[in-house]
Short mmCIF file of C-alpha atoms and ligand atoms in Angstrom, two decimals:
data_model
loop_
_atom_site.label_atom_id
_atom_site.label_comp_id
_atom_site.label_asym_id
_atom_site.label_seq_id
_atom_site.Cartn_x
_atom_site.Cartn_y
_atom_site.Cartn_z
CA MET A 254 36.60 24.73 189.49
CA ASN A 255 38.35 24.66 192.86
CA ALA A 256 37.75 20.94 193.35
CA ARG A 257 40.23 19.01 195.47
CA VAL A 258 41.56 16.43 193.10
CA THR A 259 44.10 13.63 193.48
CA VAL A 260 46.00 11.95 190.66
CA PHE A 261 47.32 8.44 191.38
CA GLY A 262 50.37 7.58 189.29
CA THR A 263 52.74 10.36 188.28
CA GLY A 264 54.27 8.93 185.10
CA TYR A 265 53.97 10.54 181.67
CA LEU A 266 50.15 10.53 181.90
CA GLY A 267 49.57 11.32 185.59
CA ALA A 268 52.18 14.07 185.97
CA ALA A 269 50.80 15.91 182.93
CA HIS A 270 47.22 15.45 184.11
CA ALA A 271 48.04 16.71 187.62
CA ALA A 272 49.93 19.77 186.36
CA CYS A 273 47.23 20.65 183.83
CA LEU A 274 44.39 20.29 186.35
CA ALA A 275 46.29 22.67 188.65
CA GLU A 276 46.67 25.07 185.71
CA MET A 277 42.90 24.81 185.16
CA GLY A 278 42.26 25.92 188.74
CA CYS A 279 41.86 22.67 190.70
CA GLN A 280 43.67 21.97 193.97
CA VAL A 281 45.73 18.92 193.04
CA LEU A 282 47.63 16.28 194.98
CA GLY A 283 49.74 13.93 192.86
CA VAL A 284 50.25 10.51 194.45
CA ASP A 285 52.83 7.86 193.68
CA THR A 286 54.17 4.88 195.61
CA ASP A 287 57.61 5.74 194.17
CA SER A 288 58.76 8.49 196.54
CA ARG A 289 61.73 9.34 194.26
CA HIS A 290 59.14 10.38 191.67
CA THR A 291 57.07 12.47 194.06
CA GLU A 292 60.15 14.11 195.58
CA ALA A 293 61.50 15.08 192.15
CA LEU A 294 58.10 16.43 191.11
CA ALA A 295 57.74 18.35 194.38
CA ARG A 296 61.06 20.08 193.51
CA GLY A 297 59.54 20.97 190.13
CA GLU A 298 61.77 18.50 188.26
CA PRO A 299 59.83 15.89 186.28
CA PRO A 300 61.90 12.68 186.14
CA PHE A 301 61.36 12.45 182.38
CA PHE A 302 61.48 14.74 179.36
CA GLU A 303 58.16 16.28 178.31
CA PRO A 304 58.18 19.73 176.64
CA GLY A 305 56.58 22.42 178.81
CA LEU A 306 55.74 20.12 181.70
CA GLY A 307 58.47 21.31 184.09
CA ASP A 308 57.32 24.94 183.74
CA LEU A 309 53.70 23.99 184.34
CA ILE A 310 54.55 21.95 187.44
CA ARG A 311 56.67 24.75 188.86
CA ARG A 312 53.82 27.20 188.23
CA GLY A 313 51.33 24.92 190.02
CA LEU A 314 53.71 24.43 192.97
CA ALA A 315 54.36 28.17 193.26
CA ALA A 316 50.63 28.96 193.14
CA GLY A 317 50.02 26.47 195.97
CA ARG A 318 47.60 24.50 193.78
CA LEU A 319 49.84 21.46 193.25
CA ALA A 320 51.58 19.13 195.69
CA PHE A 321 52.87 15.56 195.64
CA THR A 322 52.80 12.77 198.19
CA SER A 323 53.29 9.04 198.53
CA SER A 324 50.68 8.83 201.31
CA TYR A 325 47.37 7.27 200.28
CA ALA A 326 45.86 8.30 203.63
CA ARG A 327 46.66 11.95 202.91
CA ALA A 328 45.27 11.61 199.39
CA ALA A 329 42.04 9.93 200.53
CA ALA A 330 41.43 12.63 203.13
CA PHE A 331 42.20 15.38 200.57
CA GLY A 332 40.32 14.45 197.42
CA GLU A 333 36.73 14.79 196.25
CA VAL A 334 37.76 13.42 192.86
CA HIS A 335 40.45 10.74 192.53
CA PHE A 336 41.96 10.16 189.06
CA LEU A 337 43.67 6.81 188.48
CA CYS A 338 46.60 7.17 186.05
CA VAL A 339 48.75 4.16 186.92
CA GLY A 340 50.38 2.01 184.23
CA THR A 341 48.76 -1.03 182.63
CA PRO A 342 51.69 -2.69 180.82
CA LEU A 343 51.52 -5.79 178.68
CA LEU A 344 51.64 -9.09 180.58
CA PRO A 345 54.79 -11.15 179.99
CA GLY A 346 54.09 -13.17 176.85
CA GLY A 347 51.86 -10.42 175.50
CA ASN A 348 48.64 -12.12 176.48
CA GLY A 349 46.60 -9.23 177.86
CA LEU A 350 47.33 -6.26 180.10
CA ASP A 351 48.77 -6.40 183.59
CA LEU A 352 46.20 -4.65 185.80
CA SER A 353 48.05 -5.30 189.08
CA GLN A 354 49.01 -1.63 189.62
CA LEU A 355 45.42 -0.54 189.05
CA ARG A 356 44.00 -3.22 191.35
CA ALA A 357 46.60 -2.43 194.04
CA CYS A 358 45.75 1.27 193.78
CA VAL A 359 42.00 0.65 194.25
CA ALA A 360 42.63 -1.92 197.01
CA ALA A 361 44.77 0.58 198.94
CA LEU A 362 42.57 3.64 198.33
CA ALA A 363 39.06 2.20 198.78
CA PRO A 364 39.29 1.30 202.52
CA LEU A 365 40.31 4.93 203.18
CA LEU A 366 37.26 6.47 201.48
CA ARG A 367 34.96 7.67 204.28
CA GLU A 368 33.28 10.54 202.39
CA PRO A 369 31.29 10.48 199.15
CA CYS A 370 33.68 10.90 196.23
CA LEU A 371 34.21 10.14 192.57
CA VAL A 372 37.00 7.80 191.44
CA VAL A 373 37.85 8.36 187.77
CA GLY A 374 39.90 5.82 185.83
CA LYS A 375 42.13 7.20 183.08
CA SER A 376 44.46 4.23 182.57
CA THR A 377 43.98 2.19 179.38
CA VAL A 378 42.19 -1.03 180.33
CA PRO A 379 40.49 -4.03 178.73
CA VAL A 380 36.77 -3.41 178.33
CA GLY A 381 34.90 -4.64 181.41
CA THR A 382 37.60 -3.60 183.90
CA ALA A 383 35.77 -0.49 185.12
CA ALA A 384 32.63 -2.46 186.04
CA VAL A 385 34.75 -4.83 188.16
CA LEU A 386 36.55 -1.93 189.84
CA ALA A 387 33.23 -0.20 190.57
CA GLY A 388 32.14 -3.35 192.44
CA ASP A 389 35.46 -3.49 194.34
CA LEU A 390 35.12 0.15 195.36
CA ALA A 391 31.57 -0.25 196.69
CA ARG A 392 32.59 -3.38 198.61
CA LEU A 393 35.83 -2.06 200.11
CA ALA A 394 35.02 1.62 200.77
CA PRO A 395 33.52 2.46 204.18
CA VAL A 396 31.31 4.94 202.32
CA GLY A 397 30.03 2.07 200.09
CA GLU A 398 28.14 2.99 196.90
CA ALA A 399 28.84 6.68 197.59
CA ALA A 400 32.33 6.01 196.24
CA ASP A 401 31.22 6.32 192.60
CA LEU A 402 33.34 5.28 189.63
CA ALA A 403 33.66 6.86 186.16
CA TRP A 404 35.99 6.16 183.23
CA ASN A 405 37.65 9.05 181.43
CA PRO A 406 40.21 7.71 178.94
CA GLU A 407 43.17 9.86 178.00
CA PHE A 408 44.15 10.60 174.42
CA LEU A 409 47.30 12.68 174.98
CA ARG A 410 50.45 12.01 172.99
CA GLU A 411 53.86 11.96 174.63
CA GLY A 412 55.82 14.97 173.52
CA HIS A 413 52.54 16.96 173.33
CA ALA A 414 51.15 16.05 176.74
CA VAL A 415 50.61 19.59 178.00
CA GLU A 416 48.99 20.89 174.83
CA ASP A 417 46.84 17.75 174.41
CA THR A 418 45.63 17.91 178.03
CA LEU A 419 44.86 21.61 178.09
CA HIS A 420 43.37 21.60 174.57
CA PRO A 421 42.06 18.09 173.91
CA ASP A 422 40.14 17.18 170.73
CA ARG A 423 37.45 15.64 172.88
CA VAL A 424 36.78 14.36 176.39
CA VAL A 425 35.07 11.01 176.85
CA VAL A 426 33.43 10.13 180.16
CA GLY A 427 31.85 6.77 180.94
CA LEU A 428 29.43 7.28 183.80
CA ARG A 429 26.95 5.61 186.11
CA SER A 430 25.34 8.69 187.69
CA ALA A 431 24.20 12.24 186.93
CA HIS A 432 26.32 13.40 189.86
CA ALA A 433 29.48 12.05 188.20
CA GLU A 434 28.60 13.96 185.03
CA ARG A 435 28.16 17.21 186.99
CA VAL A 436 31.53 16.72 188.72
CA LEU A 437 33.41 15.99 185.48
CA ARG A 438 31.72 18.85 183.61
CA ALA A 439 32.95 21.13 186.41
CA VAL A 440 36.52 19.73 186.22
CA TYR A 441 36.63 20.23 182.43
CA ALA A 442 34.73 23.54 182.51
CA PRO A 443 37.55 25.57 180.87
CA GLN A 444 37.62 23.21 177.87
CA LEU A 445 33.83 22.98 177.69
CA ALA A 446 33.65 26.77 177.63
CA ARG A 447 35.82 26.67 174.47
CA GLY A 448 33.40 24.26 172.79
CA MET A 449 35.34 21.03 173.19
CA PRO A 450 33.21 17.95 172.35
CA PHE A 451 32.22 16.12 175.56
CA PHE A 452 31.01 12.55 175.05
CA VAL A 453 29.00 10.95 177.84
CA THR A 454 28.78 7.16 177.60
CA ASP A 455 28.52 4.03 179.69
CA LEU A 456 31.69 2.61 181.26
CA ALA A 457 32.33 -0.05 178.59
CA THR A 458 32.02 2.37 175.65
CA ALA A 459 34.46 4.79 177.27
CA GLU A 460 37.00 2.01 177.90
CA LEU A 461 36.63 0.75 174.32
CA ALA A 462 36.87 4.23 172.81
CA LYS A 463 40.50 4.44 173.94
CA VAL A 464 41.73 1.09 172.66
CA ALA A 465 39.72 1.44 169.47
CA ALA A 466 41.32 4.86 168.83
CA ASN A 467 44.85 3.56 169.40
CA SER A 468 44.13 0.49 167.27
CA PHE A 469 42.91 2.68 164.43
CA LEU A 470 46.05 4.86 164.60
CA ALA A 471 48.25 1.75 164.61
CA THR A 472 46.30 0.33 161.65
CA LYS A 473 46.80 3.52 159.67
CA ILE A 474 50.54 3.47 160.32
CA SER A 475 50.85 -0.20 159.38
CA PHE A 476 48.69 0.34 156.31
CA ILE A 477 51.09 2.89 154.87
CA ASN A 478 54.06 0.73 155.83
CA ALA A 479 52.50 -2.25 154.05
CA ILE A 480 52.08 -0.01 151.00
CA ALA A 481 55.76 0.93 151.41
CA GLU A 482 56.64 -2.75 150.96
CA VAL A 483 54.64 -2.81 147.72
CA CYS A 484 56.37 0.41 146.62
CA GLU A 485 59.76 -1.22 147.15
CA ALA A 486 58.73 -4.21 145.05
CA SER A 487 57.28 -2.07 142.27
CA GLY A 488 59.62 0.91 142.07
CA ALA A 489 56.96 3.35 143.30
CA ASP A 490 57.61 6.03 145.94
CA VAL A 491 55.67 5.82 149.21
CA VAL A 492 56.33 9.44 150.23
CA PRO A 493 54.27 11.21 147.52
CA LEU A 494 51.85 8.29 147.62
CA ALA A 495 51.17 8.95 151.35
CA GLU A 496 50.63 12.63 150.55
CA ILE A 497 48.15 11.70 147.82
CA LEU A 498 46.20 9.47 150.23
CA GLY A 499 46.32 12.08 152.99
CA ALA A 500 44.91 14.76 150.69
CA ASP A 501 41.60 12.90 150.69
CA PRO A 502 39.74 14.42 153.66
CA ARG A 503 38.14 11.03 154.35
CA ILE A 504 41.64 9.61 154.95
CA GLY A 505 43.66 12.59 156.24
CA PRO A 506 47.46 12.83 156.56
CA ALA A 507 47.80 12.14 160.32
CA SER A 508 49.39 8.81 161.31
CA LEU A 509 50.17 8.17 157.66
CA VAL A 510 53.90 8.83 157.81
CA PRO A 511 55.65 5.68 156.60
CA GLY A 512 59.01 4.47 157.84
CA LEU A 513 60.00 2.56 160.92
CA GLY A 514 56.52 1.98 162.34
CA PHE A 515 55.05 2.58 165.76
CA GLY A 516 56.53 2.01 169.19
CA GLY A 517 56.19 3.46 172.66
CA ALA A 518 54.33 2.33 175.71
CA CYS A 519 50.86 2.55 174.18
CA LEU A 520 50.13 1.55 170.58
CA PRO A 521 52.07 -1.77 170.58
CA LYS A 522 50.67 -2.99 173.90
CA ASP A 523 47.17 -1.67 173.34
CA ILE A 524 46.62 -3.59 170.10
CA LEU A 525 47.90 -6.83 171.65
CA GLY A 526 45.82 -6.25 174.79
CA PHE A 527 42.77 -5.58 172.63
CA VAL A 528 43.27 -8.78 170.64
CA ALA A 529 43.59 -10.74 173.89
CA ARG A 530 40.39 -9.18 175.29
CA ALA A 531 38.45 -9.92 172.09
CA GLY A 532 39.52 -13.55 172.46
CA GLU A 533 38.29 -13.62 176.07
CA LEU A 534 34.99 -12.11 174.93
CA GLY A 535 34.57 -14.90 172.35
CA VAL A 536 35.08 -12.70 169.27
CA PRO A 537 38.73 -13.40 168.34
CA ASP A 538 38.08 -13.04 164.61
CA ALA A 539 36.81 -9.48 165.06
CA LEU A 540 40.33 -8.21 165.67
CA GLY A 541 42.34 -10.59 163.50
CA LEU A 542 43.45 -7.59 161.45
CA LEU A 543 45.31 -6.17 164.44
CA GLN A 544 47.61 -9.19 164.41
CA GLU A 545 48.50 -8.30 160.83
CA VAL A 546 49.02 -4.67 161.95
CA ALA A 547 51.55 -5.91 164.52
CA ALA A 548 53.27 -8.15 161.95
CA VAL A 549 53.67 -5.32 159.42
CA ASN A 550 55.06 -3.14 162.20
CA ALA A 551 57.63 -5.76 163.21
CA ARG A 552 58.76 -6.10 159.58
CA CYS A 553 59.50 -2.36 159.37
CA ARG A 554 62.41 -2.79 161.78
CA ASP A 555 63.85 -5.78 159.92
CA ARG A 556 63.54 -3.95 156.60
CA VAL A 557 65.54 -0.98 157.90
CA VAL A 558 68.32 -3.26 159.14
CA GLY A 559 68.11 -4.99 155.73
CA LEU A 560 68.52 -1.66 153.91
CA ALA A 561 71.65 -0.95 155.96
CA ALA A 562 73.01 -4.41 155.19
CA ASP A 563 72.31 -3.93 151.46
CA MET A 564 74.30 -0.69 151.49
CA LEU A 565 77.21 -2.55 153.05
CA GLY A 566 77.16 -5.32 150.48
CA GLY A 567 74.86 -7.78 152.29
CA SER A 568 75.74 -7.79 156.00
CA VAL A 569 76.30 -5.41 158.90
CA ALA A 570 78.56 -7.88 160.74
CA GLY A 571 81.84 -6.29 161.74
CA ARG A 572 80.82 -2.94 160.21
CA ALA A 573 80.58 0.46 161.94
CA VAL A 574 76.97 1.68 162.15
CA GLY A 575 76.06 5.16 163.40
CA VAL A 576 72.52 5.50 164.76
CA LEU A 577 70.75 8.85 165.05
CA GLY A 578 67.92 8.47 167.56
CA ALA A 579 66.89 6.21 170.42
CA ALA A 580 63.57 7.66 171.63
CA PHE A 581 60.40 6.06 170.24
CA LYS A 582 59.58 9.42 168.68
CA PRO A 583 60.91 12.99 168.76
CA GLY A 584 59.87 15.18 171.68
CA SER A 585 60.21 12.34 174.19
CA ASP A 586 62.96 10.54 176.10
CA ASP A 587 60.80 7.40 176.29
CA VAL A 588 62.52 4.32 174.90
CA ARG A 589 59.82 1.82 175.85
CA GLY A 590 59.08 -0.25 172.75
CA SER A 591 61.26 2.12 170.75
CA PRO A 592 61.68 1.06 167.10
CA ALA A 593 64.86 3.19 167.00
CA LEU A 594 66.50 1.30 169.82
CA ALA A 595 65.24 -2.03 168.47
CA VAL A 596 67.03 -1.35 165.16
CA ALA A 597 70.24 -0.39 166.98
CA ALA A 598 70.05 -3.50 169.17
CA ARG A 599 69.33 -5.76 166.15
CA ALA A 600 72.31 -4.39 164.22
CA HIS A 601 74.48 -5.02 167.31
CA GLU A 602 73.13 -8.59 167.57
CA LEU A 603 74.10 -9.12 163.94
CA GLY A 604 77.68 -8.17 164.77
CA ALA A 605 77.76 -4.46 163.87
CA HIS A 606 79.71 -1.92 165.94
CA VAL A 607 76.86 0.40 166.82
CA THR A 608 77.16 3.96 168.17
CA VAL A 609 73.95 5.76 169.12
CA TYR A 610 73.19 9.41 169.72
CA ASP A 611 69.88 10.92 170.86
CA PRO A 612 69.38 14.49 172.12
CA VAL A 613 67.49 13.44 175.27
CA ALA A 614 67.09 9.65 175.51
CA ILE A 615 70.65 8.37 175.94
CA GLY A 616 70.32 7.86 179.72
CA LYS A 617 67.23 5.70 179.33
CA ALA A 618 68.61 3.94 176.24
CA ARG A 619 71.82 3.04 178.04
CA SER A 620 69.91 1.43 180.91
CA VAL A 621 67.88 -0.71 178.46
CA CYS A 622 70.72 -1.45 175.99
CA PRO A 623 74.01 -1.14 177.90
CA GLU A 624 75.74 -3.23 175.22
CA LEU A 625 75.60 -0.35 172.69
CA GLU A 626 78.11 2.51 172.41
CA TYR A 627 76.74 6.01 172.95
CA ALA A 628 78.04 9.31 171.60
CA ALA A 629 77.50 12.86 172.86
CA SER A 630 76.56 14.31 169.45
CA ALA A 631 75.33 13.37 165.99
CA VAL A 632 78.83 13.89 164.65
CA GLY A 633 80.13 11.58 167.40
CA ALA A 634 77.70 8.81 166.35
CA ALA A 635 78.66 9.36 162.72
CA ALA A 636 82.42 9.20 163.37
CA ASP A 637 83.94 6.52 161.10
CA ALA A 638 80.50 4.98 160.42
CA GLU A 639 80.16 2.95 157.24
CA VAL A 640 76.44 3.54 157.28
CA LEU A 641 74.36 6.09 159.18
CA LEU A 642 70.79 5.25 160.26
CA LEU A 643 68.30 8.02 161.03
CA VAL A 644 65.73 6.28 163.24
CA THR A 645 64.09 9.08 165.29
CA GLU A 646 63.16 12.21 163.36
CA TRP A 647 64.48 14.83 165.77
CA PRO A 648 64.62 18.25 164.06
CA GLU A 649 68.37 18.45 164.69
CA PHE A 650 68.83 15.38 162.48
CA ALA A 651 66.46 16.61 159.79
CA ASP A 652 68.37 19.92 159.74
CA ALA A 653 71.83 18.33 159.87
CA ASP A 654 74.32 19.43 157.24
CA PRO A 655 75.18 16.42 155.04
CA GLU A 656 78.64 17.93 154.44
CA VAL A 657 79.44 18.14 158.14
CA LEU A 658 78.29 14.56 158.81
CA GLY A 659 79.94 13.47 155.55
CA LYS A 660 83.33 14.56 156.88
CA ALA A 661 82.81 12.42 160.01
CA VAL A 662 81.76 9.12 158.40
CA ALA A 663 83.96 6.53 156.73
CA HIS A 664 81.48 6.04 153.87
CA ARG A 665 78.62 8.32 152.85
CA ASN A 666 75.77 5.81 153.23
CA VAL A 667 72.57 6.90 154.94
CA VAL A 668 69.32 5.06 155.68
CA ASP A 669 66.58 7.57 156.40
CA ALA A 670 64.14 5.31 158.24
CA ARG A 671 61.81 8.22 159.11
CA HIS A 672 61.83 10.08 155.77
CA ALA A 673 63.16 13.14 157.57
CA LEU A 674 65.96 14.10 155.17
CA ASP A 675 65.96 15.80 151.79
CA PRO A 676 67.24 13.01 149.52
CA GLY A 677 68.27 15.51 146.82
CA ALA A 678 70.50 17.49 149.20
CA TRP A 679 72.11 14.36 150.65
CA ARG A 680 72.71 12.80 147.24
CA ALA A 681 74.15 16.10 146.01
CA ALA A 682 76.61 15.90 148.94
CA GLY A 683 77.75 12.50 147.70
CA TRP A 684 75.69 10.27 149.97
CA ARG A 685 74.08 7.01 148.92
CA TYR A 686 70.54 7.50 150.22
CA GLY A 687 68.10 4.71 151.13
CA ALA A 688 64.68 4.89 152.79
CA PRO A 689 61.86 2.37 153.28
CA GLY A 690 59.38 2.46 150.42
CA ARG A 691 61.44 4.84 148.27
CA PRO A 692 63.09 3.99 144.98
CA ARG A 693 66.81 3.45 145.29
CA VAL A 694 69.10 4.93 142.68
CA GLY A 695 69.24 2.27 140.00
CA SER A 696 66.11 0.54 141.30
CA GLY A 697 64.08 2.03 138.45
CA GLU A 698 66.10 0.07 135.91
CA ARG A 699 65.99 -3.06 138.09
CA TYR A 700 62.20 -2.71 138.38
CA HIS A 701 61.77 -2.31 134.62
CA ARG A 702 64.00 -5.35 133.96
CA ARG A 703 61.84 -7.37 136.42
CA LEU A 704 58.65 -6.06 134.83
CA ARG A 705 59.92 -6.98 131.35
CA ARG A 706 60.60 -10.54 132.56
CA VAL A 707 57.06 -10.77 134.02
CA VAL A 708 55.51 -9.43 130.80
CA ILE A 709 57.55 -11.85 128.67
CA SER A 710 56.54 -14.80 130.88
CA LEU A 711 52.86 -13.79 130.55
CA CYS A 712 53.01 -13.56 126.73
C1 LIG B 166 49.49 7.36 171.32
C2 LIG B 166 48.21 8.02 170.77
O1 LIG B 166 48.55 8.80 169.64
C3 LIG B 166 47.55 8.90 171.83
O2 LIG B 166 46.34 9.42 171.34
C4 LIG B 166 47.29 8.05 173.08
O3 LIG B 166 46.73 8.83 174.12
C5 LIG B 166 48.61 7.47 173.56
O4 LIG B 166 49.19 6.65 172.52
C6 LIG B 166 48.32 6.63 174.77
O5 LIG B 166 47.65 5.60 174.65
O6 LIG B 166 48.68 7.02 175.89
P1 LIG B 166 51.98 8.19 171.65
O7 LIG B 166 52.30 6.78 172.03
O8 LIG B 166 52.52 9.29 172.50
O9 LIG B 166 50.39 8.41 171.59
O10 LIG B 166 52.57 8.41 170.20
P2 LIG B 166 52.09 8.69 168.71
O11 LIG B 166 52.37 10.10 168.39
O12 LIG B 166 50.73 8.16 168.42
O13 LIG B 166 53.17 7.79 167.94
C7 LIG B 166 53.26 6.41 168.22
C8 LIG B 166 54.33 5.79 167.36
O14 LIG B 166 53.93 5.75 166.00
C9 LIG B 166 55.69 6.48 167.38
O15 LIG B 166 56.72 5.50 167.43
C10 LIG B 166 55.73 7.23 166.06
O16 LIG B 166 57.04 7.42 165.59
C11 LIG B 166 54.95 6.29 165.17
N1 LIG B 166 54.27 6.96 164.04
C12 LIG B 166 53.32 7.91 164.28
C13 LIG B 166 54.57 6.59 162.74
O17 LIG B 166 55.41 5.72 162.49
N2 LIG B 166 53.90 7.19 161.70
C14 LIG B 166 52.96 8.15 161.92
O18 LIG B 166 52.41 8.66 160.93
C15 LIG B 166 52.67 8.51 163.23
#
């Protein structure tokens, strides 16, 4: 399709969406009120790390199908389809999502809409938001009801944004008109031609599909981490256990990797936003389980700091802690809600001397946690450490040679919070190895002693 498309908001979601639409043949104008963002993107330099995105943007720019602006007037005059990809962060206090960027975007765009067009929300929003925005659009746009609204939630993962956008599992569109369906079928024609499932719903179902999906993923992650707690108490091993669960096709292995839990800009805020919306809708009990999901997730971080303290004889205070990872997951430089950085910051709060290394996220980590020390390599973070924490499973950490890191540290203690290392190889190199939900050396005997006491007390 050669549609003229605008994308408002050029963060992780919007920049990927704009570049991929250009790749799919649309004429695309990316719009952001932050001109530093649009200028960097117009030079072909995304202001964040996302594999493959820079190449795609440069290809779109060179083909003349992609441009960036901070002018809403230019965007309104250009676009037949306007995608809204601005952020919807958590409100301070965690009580619902902050929709101010979305409202400001619609308030600024609508009065400029003089021709029939389709506005398509992609941001994650509380159910009911799209219906309100549709009313705002019709009221504020000179073209009135001919400024139609649809909701097309995004399911891409950071670190896989390009692949997920060009080859999504499914596209969901919440619609109010047959015309909107025709327009969106044309935009997604390349994917439809490959047989991608295309779900047409009402606005509310489309909005809910996104938060329900993220809530389910978060629940799966917290489920396996809750099981990891039981494994620790019982001497079982969560790693093979997760594989056994994942081998059941009704369960599946995705989002069942135990360890440090979920972070980022999406899962943590979406479950809290969803709980808040359910309360507003008068069904607070319906999502009570998501509060437990959040509680399990918070405990993961404490348990990893606890494992490090145990290795050091009970406390990290005054001890040297090397931290491998800062990004909320590998493949991204995003440190928003990062469990890795939270663990580093907590150890620092408890009095540890913390040195962090991450292959791409140090710049962002330093601006959020300037109090931590940062190293330029894994060996630098490990230098003189009394315990080493692996908190983001970058391949370079998983592949690290335990001998090389062993020569750098003061004591060979490692906490593998992401289950990325081969415990056998690290133990063979003389490391004490600990990981959430895995038996510690000696814990088998401790467990059997505890079990014997329980059995005796029952008899
Ligand atoms: C998530 C969803 O997966 C996307 O479908 C959704 O579009 C996106 O949020 C969004 O709402 O924009 P993302 O935040 O990029 O994507 O990250 P995930 O890959 O889902 O991972 C989230 C967190 O869970 C990471 O901290 C990761 O380390 C952790 N995780 C993931 C686990 O601890 N265990 C797992 O098995 C999987």
